[in-house]
XYZ file of C-alpha atoms in Angstrom:
452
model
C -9.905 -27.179 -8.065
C -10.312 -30.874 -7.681
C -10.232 -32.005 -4.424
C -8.170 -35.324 -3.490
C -9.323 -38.048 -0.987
C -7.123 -36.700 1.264
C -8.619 -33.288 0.474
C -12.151 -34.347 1.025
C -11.208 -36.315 4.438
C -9.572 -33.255 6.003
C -12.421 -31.404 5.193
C -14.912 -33.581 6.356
C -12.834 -33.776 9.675
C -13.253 -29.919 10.599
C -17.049 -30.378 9.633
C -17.513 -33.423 11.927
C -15.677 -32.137 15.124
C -12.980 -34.183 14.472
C -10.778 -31.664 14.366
C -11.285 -28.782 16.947
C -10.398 -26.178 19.218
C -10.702 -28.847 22.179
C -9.666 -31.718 19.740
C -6.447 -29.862 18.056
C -4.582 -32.707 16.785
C -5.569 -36.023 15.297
C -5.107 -38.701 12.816
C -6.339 -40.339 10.094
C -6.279 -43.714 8.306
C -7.541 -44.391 4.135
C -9.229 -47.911 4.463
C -9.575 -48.146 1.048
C -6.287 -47.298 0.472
C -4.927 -49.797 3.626
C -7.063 -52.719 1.485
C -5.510 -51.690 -1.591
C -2.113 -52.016 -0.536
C -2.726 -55.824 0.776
C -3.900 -56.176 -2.257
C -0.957 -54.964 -4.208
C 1.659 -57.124 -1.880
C -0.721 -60.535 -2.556
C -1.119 -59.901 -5.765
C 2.818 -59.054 -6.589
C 4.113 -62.298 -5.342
C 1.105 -64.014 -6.820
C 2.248 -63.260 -10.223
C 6.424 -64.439 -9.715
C 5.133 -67.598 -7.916
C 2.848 -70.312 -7.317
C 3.951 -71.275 -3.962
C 2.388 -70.697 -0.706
C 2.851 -66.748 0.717
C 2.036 -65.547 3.831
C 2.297 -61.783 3.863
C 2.834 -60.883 7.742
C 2.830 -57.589 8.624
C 4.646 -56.132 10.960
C 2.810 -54.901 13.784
C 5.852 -52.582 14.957
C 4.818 -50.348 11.631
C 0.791 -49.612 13.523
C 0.292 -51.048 16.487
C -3.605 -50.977 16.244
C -5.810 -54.086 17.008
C -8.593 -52.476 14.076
C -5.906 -51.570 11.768
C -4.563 -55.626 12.069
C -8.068 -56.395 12.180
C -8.732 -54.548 8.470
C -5.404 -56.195 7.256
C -6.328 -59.901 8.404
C -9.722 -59.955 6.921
C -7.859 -58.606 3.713
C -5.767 -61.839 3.530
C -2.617 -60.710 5.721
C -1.007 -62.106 8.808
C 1.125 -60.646 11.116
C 5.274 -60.200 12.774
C 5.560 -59.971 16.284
C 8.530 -58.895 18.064
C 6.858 -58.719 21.653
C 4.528 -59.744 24.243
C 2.939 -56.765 23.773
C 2.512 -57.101 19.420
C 1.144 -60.557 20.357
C -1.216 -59.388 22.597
C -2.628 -57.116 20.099
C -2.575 -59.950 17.303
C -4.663 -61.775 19.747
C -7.044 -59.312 20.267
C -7.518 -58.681 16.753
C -8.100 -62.306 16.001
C -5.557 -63.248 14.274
C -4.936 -67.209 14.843
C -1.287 -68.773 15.121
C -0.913 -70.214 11.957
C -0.810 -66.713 10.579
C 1.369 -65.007 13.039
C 5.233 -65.074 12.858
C 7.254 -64.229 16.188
C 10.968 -62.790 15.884
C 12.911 -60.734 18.328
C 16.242 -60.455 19.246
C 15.792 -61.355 22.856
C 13.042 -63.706 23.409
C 12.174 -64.867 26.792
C 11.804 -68.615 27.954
C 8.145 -67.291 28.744
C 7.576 -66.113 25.655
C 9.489 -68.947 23.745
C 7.240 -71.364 25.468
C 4.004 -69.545 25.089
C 4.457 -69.386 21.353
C 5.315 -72.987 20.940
C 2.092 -74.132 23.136
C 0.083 -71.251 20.235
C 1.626 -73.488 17.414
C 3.111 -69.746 16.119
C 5.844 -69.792 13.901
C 9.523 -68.598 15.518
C 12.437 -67.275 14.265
C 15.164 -68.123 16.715
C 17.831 -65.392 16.398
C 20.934 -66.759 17.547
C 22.384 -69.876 18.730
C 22.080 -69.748 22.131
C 18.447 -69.195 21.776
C 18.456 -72.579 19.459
C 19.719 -74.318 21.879
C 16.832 -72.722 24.597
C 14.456 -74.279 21.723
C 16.237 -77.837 22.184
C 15.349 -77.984 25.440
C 11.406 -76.524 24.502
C 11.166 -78.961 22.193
C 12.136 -82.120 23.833
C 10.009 -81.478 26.408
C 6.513 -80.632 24.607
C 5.227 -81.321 21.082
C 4.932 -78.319 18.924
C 3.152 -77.714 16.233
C 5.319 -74.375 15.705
C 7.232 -73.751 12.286
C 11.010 -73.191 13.551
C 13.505 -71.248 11.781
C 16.931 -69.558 12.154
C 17.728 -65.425 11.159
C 20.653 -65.313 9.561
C 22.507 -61.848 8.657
C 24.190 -62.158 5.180
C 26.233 -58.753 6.477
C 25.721 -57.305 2.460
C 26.151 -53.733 4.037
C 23.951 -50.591 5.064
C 21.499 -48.308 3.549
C 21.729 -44.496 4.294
C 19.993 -44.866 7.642
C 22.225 -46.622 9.857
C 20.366 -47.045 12.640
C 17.754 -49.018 10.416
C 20.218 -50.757 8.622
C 19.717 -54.576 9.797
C 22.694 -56.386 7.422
C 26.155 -54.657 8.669
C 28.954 -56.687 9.495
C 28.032 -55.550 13.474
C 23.874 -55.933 13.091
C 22.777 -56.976 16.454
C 20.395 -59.352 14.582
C 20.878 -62.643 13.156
C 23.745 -65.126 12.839
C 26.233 -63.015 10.953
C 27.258 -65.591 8.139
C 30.447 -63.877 7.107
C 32.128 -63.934 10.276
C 34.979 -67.218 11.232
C 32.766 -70.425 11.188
C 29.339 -68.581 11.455
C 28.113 -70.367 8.184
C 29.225 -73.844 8.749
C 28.169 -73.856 12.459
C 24.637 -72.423 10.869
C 24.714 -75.639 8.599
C 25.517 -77.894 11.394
C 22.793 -76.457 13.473
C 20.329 -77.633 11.030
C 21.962 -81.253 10.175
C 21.378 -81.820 14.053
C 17.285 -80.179 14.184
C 15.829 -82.190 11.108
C 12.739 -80.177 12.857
C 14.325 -76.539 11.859
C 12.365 -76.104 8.281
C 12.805 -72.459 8.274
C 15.481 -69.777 6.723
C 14.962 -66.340 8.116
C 17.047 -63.172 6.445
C 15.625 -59.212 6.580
C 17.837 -56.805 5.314
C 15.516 -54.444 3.900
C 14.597 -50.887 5.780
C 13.991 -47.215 4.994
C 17.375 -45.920 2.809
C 18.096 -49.392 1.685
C 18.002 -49.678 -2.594
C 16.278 -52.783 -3.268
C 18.997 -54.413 -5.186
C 20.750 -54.647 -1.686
C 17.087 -56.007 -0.345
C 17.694 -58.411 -3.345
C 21.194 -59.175 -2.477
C 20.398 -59.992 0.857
C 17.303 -62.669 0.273
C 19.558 -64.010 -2.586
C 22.675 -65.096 0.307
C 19.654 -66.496 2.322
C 18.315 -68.223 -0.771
C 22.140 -69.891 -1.201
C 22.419 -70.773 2.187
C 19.104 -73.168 1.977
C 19.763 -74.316 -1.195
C 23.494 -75.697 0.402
C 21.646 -76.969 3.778
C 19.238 -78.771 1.681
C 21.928 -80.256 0.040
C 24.121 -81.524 2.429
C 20.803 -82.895 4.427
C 19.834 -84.829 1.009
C 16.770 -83.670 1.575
C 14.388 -80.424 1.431
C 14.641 -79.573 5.008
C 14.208 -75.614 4.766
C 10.831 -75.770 2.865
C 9.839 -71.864 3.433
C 12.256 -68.541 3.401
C 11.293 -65.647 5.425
C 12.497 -62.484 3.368
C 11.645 -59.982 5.610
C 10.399 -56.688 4.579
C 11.330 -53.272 4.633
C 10.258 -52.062 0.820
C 11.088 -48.078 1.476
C 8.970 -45.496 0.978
C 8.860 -42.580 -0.863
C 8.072 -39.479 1.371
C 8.743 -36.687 -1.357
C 5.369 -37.028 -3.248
C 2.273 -39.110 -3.486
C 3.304 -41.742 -5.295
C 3.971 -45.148 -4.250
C 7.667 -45.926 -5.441
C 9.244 -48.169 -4.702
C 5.724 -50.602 -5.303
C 5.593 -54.380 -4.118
C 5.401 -55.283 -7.604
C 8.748 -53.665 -8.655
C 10.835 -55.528 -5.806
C 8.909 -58.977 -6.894
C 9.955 -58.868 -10.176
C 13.668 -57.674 -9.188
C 13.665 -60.953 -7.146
C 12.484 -63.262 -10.080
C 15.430 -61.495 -12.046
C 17.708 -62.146 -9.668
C 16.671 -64.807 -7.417
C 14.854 -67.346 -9.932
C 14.994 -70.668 -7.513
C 13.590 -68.934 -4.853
C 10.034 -68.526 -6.711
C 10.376 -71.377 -8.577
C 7.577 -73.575 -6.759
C 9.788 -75.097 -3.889
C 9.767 -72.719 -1.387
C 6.551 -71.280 0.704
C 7.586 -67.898 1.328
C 7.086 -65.465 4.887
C 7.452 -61.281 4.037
C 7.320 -59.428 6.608
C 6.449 -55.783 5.062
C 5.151 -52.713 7.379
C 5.828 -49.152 6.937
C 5.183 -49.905 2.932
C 1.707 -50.714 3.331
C 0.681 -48.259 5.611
C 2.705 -45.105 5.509
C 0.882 -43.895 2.261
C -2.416 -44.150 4.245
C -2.132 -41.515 7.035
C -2.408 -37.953 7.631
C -2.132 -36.193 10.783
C -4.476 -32.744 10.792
C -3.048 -30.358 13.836
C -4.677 -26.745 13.970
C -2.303 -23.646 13.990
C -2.593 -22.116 17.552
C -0.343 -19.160 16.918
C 2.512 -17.352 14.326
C 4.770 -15.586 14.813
C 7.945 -14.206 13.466
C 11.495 -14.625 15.102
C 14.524 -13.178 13.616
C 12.587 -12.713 10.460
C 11.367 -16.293 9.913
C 7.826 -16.557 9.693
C 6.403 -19.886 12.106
C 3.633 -21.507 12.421
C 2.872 -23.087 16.188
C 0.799 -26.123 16.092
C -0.618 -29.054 18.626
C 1.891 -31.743 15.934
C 5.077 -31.813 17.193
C 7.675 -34.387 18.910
C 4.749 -36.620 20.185
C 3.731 -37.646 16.790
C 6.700 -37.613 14.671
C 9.294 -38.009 16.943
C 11.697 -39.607 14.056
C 11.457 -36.815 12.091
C 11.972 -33.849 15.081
C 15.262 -35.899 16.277
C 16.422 -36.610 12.811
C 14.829 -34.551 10.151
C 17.704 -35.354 7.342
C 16.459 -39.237 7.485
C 12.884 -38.507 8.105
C 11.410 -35.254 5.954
C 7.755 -35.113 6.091
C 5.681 -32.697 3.679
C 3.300 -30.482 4.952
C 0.005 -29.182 3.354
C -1.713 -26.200 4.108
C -5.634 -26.028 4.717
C -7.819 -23.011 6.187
C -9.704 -22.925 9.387
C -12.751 -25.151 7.389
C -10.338 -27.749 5.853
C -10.305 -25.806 2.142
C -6.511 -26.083 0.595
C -5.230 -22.907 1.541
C -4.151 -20.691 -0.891
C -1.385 -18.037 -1.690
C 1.835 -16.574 -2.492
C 4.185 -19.313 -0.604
C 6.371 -18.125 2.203
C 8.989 -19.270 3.667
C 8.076 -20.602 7.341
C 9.005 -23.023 9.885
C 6.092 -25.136 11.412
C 6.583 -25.793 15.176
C 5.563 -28.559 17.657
C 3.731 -27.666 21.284
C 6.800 -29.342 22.803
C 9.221 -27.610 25.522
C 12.154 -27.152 23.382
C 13.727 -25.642 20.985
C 14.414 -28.849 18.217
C 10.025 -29.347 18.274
C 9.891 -28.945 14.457
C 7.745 -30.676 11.746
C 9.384 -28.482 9.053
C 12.269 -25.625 8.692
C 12.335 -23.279 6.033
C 9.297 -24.658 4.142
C 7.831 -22.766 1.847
C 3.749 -22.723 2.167
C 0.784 -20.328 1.831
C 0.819 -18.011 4.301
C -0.422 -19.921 7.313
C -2.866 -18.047 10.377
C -4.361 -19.224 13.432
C -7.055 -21.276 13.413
C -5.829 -22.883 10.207
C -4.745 -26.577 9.705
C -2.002 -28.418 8.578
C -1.799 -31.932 7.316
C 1.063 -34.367 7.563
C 0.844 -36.946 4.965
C 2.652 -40.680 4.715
C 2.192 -40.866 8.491
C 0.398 -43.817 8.762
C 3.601 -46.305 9.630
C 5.954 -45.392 12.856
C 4.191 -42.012 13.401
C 0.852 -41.227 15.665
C 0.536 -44.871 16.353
C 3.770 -44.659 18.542
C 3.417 -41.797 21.215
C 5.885 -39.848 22.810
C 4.758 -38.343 25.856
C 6.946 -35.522 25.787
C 5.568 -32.865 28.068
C 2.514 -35.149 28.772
C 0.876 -34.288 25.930
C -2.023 -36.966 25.101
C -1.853 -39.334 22.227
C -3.860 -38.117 19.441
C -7.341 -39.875 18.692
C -7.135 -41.828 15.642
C -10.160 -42.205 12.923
C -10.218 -44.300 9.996
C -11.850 -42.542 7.236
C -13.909 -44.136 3.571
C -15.352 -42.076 0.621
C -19.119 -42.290 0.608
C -21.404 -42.419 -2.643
C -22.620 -39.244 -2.330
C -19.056 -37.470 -1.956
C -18.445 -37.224 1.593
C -16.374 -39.399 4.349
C -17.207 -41.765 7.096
C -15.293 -41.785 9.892
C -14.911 -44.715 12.572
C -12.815 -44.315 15.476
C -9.589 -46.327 15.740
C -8.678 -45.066 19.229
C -10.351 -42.507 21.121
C -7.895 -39.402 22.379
C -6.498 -39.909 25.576
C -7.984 -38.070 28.029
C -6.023 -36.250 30.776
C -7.337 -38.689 34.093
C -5.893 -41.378 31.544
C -2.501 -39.516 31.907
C -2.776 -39.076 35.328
C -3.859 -42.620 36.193
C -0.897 -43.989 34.121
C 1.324 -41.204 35.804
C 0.981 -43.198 39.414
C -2.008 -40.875 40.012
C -3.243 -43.141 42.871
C -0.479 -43.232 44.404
C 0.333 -40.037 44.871
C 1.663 -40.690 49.038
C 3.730 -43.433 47.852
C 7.000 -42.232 48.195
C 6.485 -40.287 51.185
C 4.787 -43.128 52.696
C 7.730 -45.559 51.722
C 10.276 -42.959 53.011
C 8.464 -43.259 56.383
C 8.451 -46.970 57.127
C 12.146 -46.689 55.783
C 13.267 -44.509 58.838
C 10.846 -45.534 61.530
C 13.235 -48.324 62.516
C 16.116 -45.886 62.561
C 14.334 -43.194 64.433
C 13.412 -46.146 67.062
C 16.761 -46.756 67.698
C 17.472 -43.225 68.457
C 14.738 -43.450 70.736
């Protein structure tokens, strides 16, 4: 049998300790694979234009300083929608002029500490461009400002992802009575707005509505350009959200397939004129993660065959709450990280969670699993491990970040350590365990003076 990368790693993480009776759940990242992704995304846009790209990826997808580290020093930037995703651009090093800050509800504070960083902004409505008016008059910037507009083309088969509806929370929504030609005014009265933001793409969304949607945005600049007599919008922010295929290992949808739909369809846009902004997360890092979780027990229950592991809700909480939307495959490995073998059966593969719904995978048909054994959850490395959910306390998983050596085996560095349980306590109020009662006190002293 030849053994995959992926083979190899897990492997190589039961040998190490990495995996473990007292470590039973944790998570890997492919840095070769993270570096070969950036270098698919530069390299697609490269080859449909000459103008400038900045490729910022959106920290929501893995909010890890070493993981935006690896992608910076392999030519990306990043999108911010916090204080928080800023803070870990920061740390990572990752200067301003590579970091691109949207959110629907932007703070004064944060409005102002991004213009004073010289970080590009996407305001998202009107009323915050008129916030900026005020921010701008009062200090110089060196900040790139744009407007997100929503072109409203319609919804993918996620809804809850979908970002161009006719009711999107985000954007101006251009369709709707005067939206487009108060958008156009807007910009006639800031010659200093230069930017045209539009995302429409997500998870369940074909990419010739992606296309669609960056194609409205496209017609929109071309018309405010035109009416200012002038190129005032000199870059487009497209947004991201390539989807990603979860079914198998291949990469399809790839970066290159969506640039050359947009060359088809959208020719001006790459024609030269416009620097462009993507925005592109769970696309260049789902592909490149595996959670390994030991099996702890089976089990049968009204004849179906389960498998309890330490992977549950906490890790994959999309895909427990909505398993239709979010399917993940599962891959069977022994108790020394060999593929495991054998007739499949039909199983279920269970979550340590407190309730019923804690389920990686129902009815799935895999060698018989036993205890002791692992299982690996593949395309994980985008909205998954990196975003706890501390159901039942359970601790966030560490996370390692694996390369292939010459001589066969795998490296490991650690991303994040495991959290440890006085780390759950202490973020749990554990020093301030009297508080309450303490408070409750001082509340009725004055009261039981009275009575006095």
């Amino acid at each position: 049998m030849t053994l995959s990368v992926r083979d190899r790693a897990v492997r190589a993480a039961v040998e190490q300790g990495l995996l473990s009776p007292a470590q039973p759940v944790t998570a890997l990242l492919d840095v070769t694979g993270i570096r070969a992704s950036a270098t698919a995304v530069t390299s697609a846009f490269a080859a449909v234009t000459t103008a400038p790209v900045l490729h910022a990826f959106a920290v929501k997808a893995c909010p890890l300083v070493p993981v935006l580290r690896l992608l910076y020093e392999a030519g990306l930037g990043v999108e911010v929608a916090s204080p928080g995703e800023l803070a870990l651009a920061r740390a990572a090093g990752i200067p301003p002029a590579r970091t691109v800050l949207d959110s629907p509800a932007k703070t004064p504070a944060e409005l102002r500490q991004a213009l004073a960083l010289g970080i590009a902004v996407n305001a998202d409505n009107l009323q915050e461009l008129a916030r900026l008016d005020t921010l701008v008059g009062s200090a110089p910037t060196a900040s790139p400002l744009g407007l997100r507009v929503n072109p409203q083309v319609g919804a993918g088969s996620i809804g809850a992802l979908s970002t161009a509806t006719p009711t999107s929370k985000f954007g101006v929504a251009l369709r709707d009575e005067g939206a487009r030609e108060a958008v156009v005014q807007a910009y006639l009265d800031r010659p200093w707005l230069t930017r045209l933001h539009t995302h429409t793409g997500s998870q369940g969304i074909p990419l010739a509505l992606m296309a669609e949607g960056v194609a409205a945005g496209y017609a929109l600049a071309e018309e405010i350009n035109t009416k200012a007599g002038r190129q005032q919008i000199d870059t487009l922010d497209i947004g991201g959200g390539l989807p990603v295929n979860f079914a198998s290992d291949e990469e399809t949808p790839t970066h290159a397939d969506y640039a050359r739909l947009l060359a088809a369809t959208v020719p001006g846009l790459l024609d030269g004129r416009y620097a462009l902004v993507t925005e592109f997360g769970r696309s260049l890092l789902a592909k490149h993660g595996t959670v390994l979780a030991r099996v702890e027990y089976t089990k049968t229950s009204g004849g179906r065959p389960i498998a309890v592991t330490h992977a549950g809700v906490q890790i994959a909480t999309r895909t427990v709450y909505a398993p239709e939307s979010w399917p993940l495959r599962i891959l069977a490995y022994d108790a020394e990280g060999r593929p495991r073998t054998g007739e499949p059966v039909v199983q279920d593969v269970a979550g340590p969670a407190c309730f019923a719904g804690d389920l990686l995978a129902t009815g799935r048909a895999l060698p018989p699993l036993r205890p002791g054994d692992v299982v690996a959850v593949p395309d994980t490395g985008a909205y998954y491990f990196a975003h706890h959910y501390a159901y039942n306390s359970l601790p966030r998983p560490a996370v390692h970040g694996f390369t292939p050596t010459d001589d066969g085996g795998t490296a490991f560095a650690t991303v994040r350590p495991a959290q440890t349980l006085d780390e759950i306590v202490a973020e749990s109020g554990g020093d301030r365990a009297g508080a309450l009662v303490r408070e409750t006190v001082r509340a009725l002293a004055p009261d039981a003076d009275m009575e006095a």
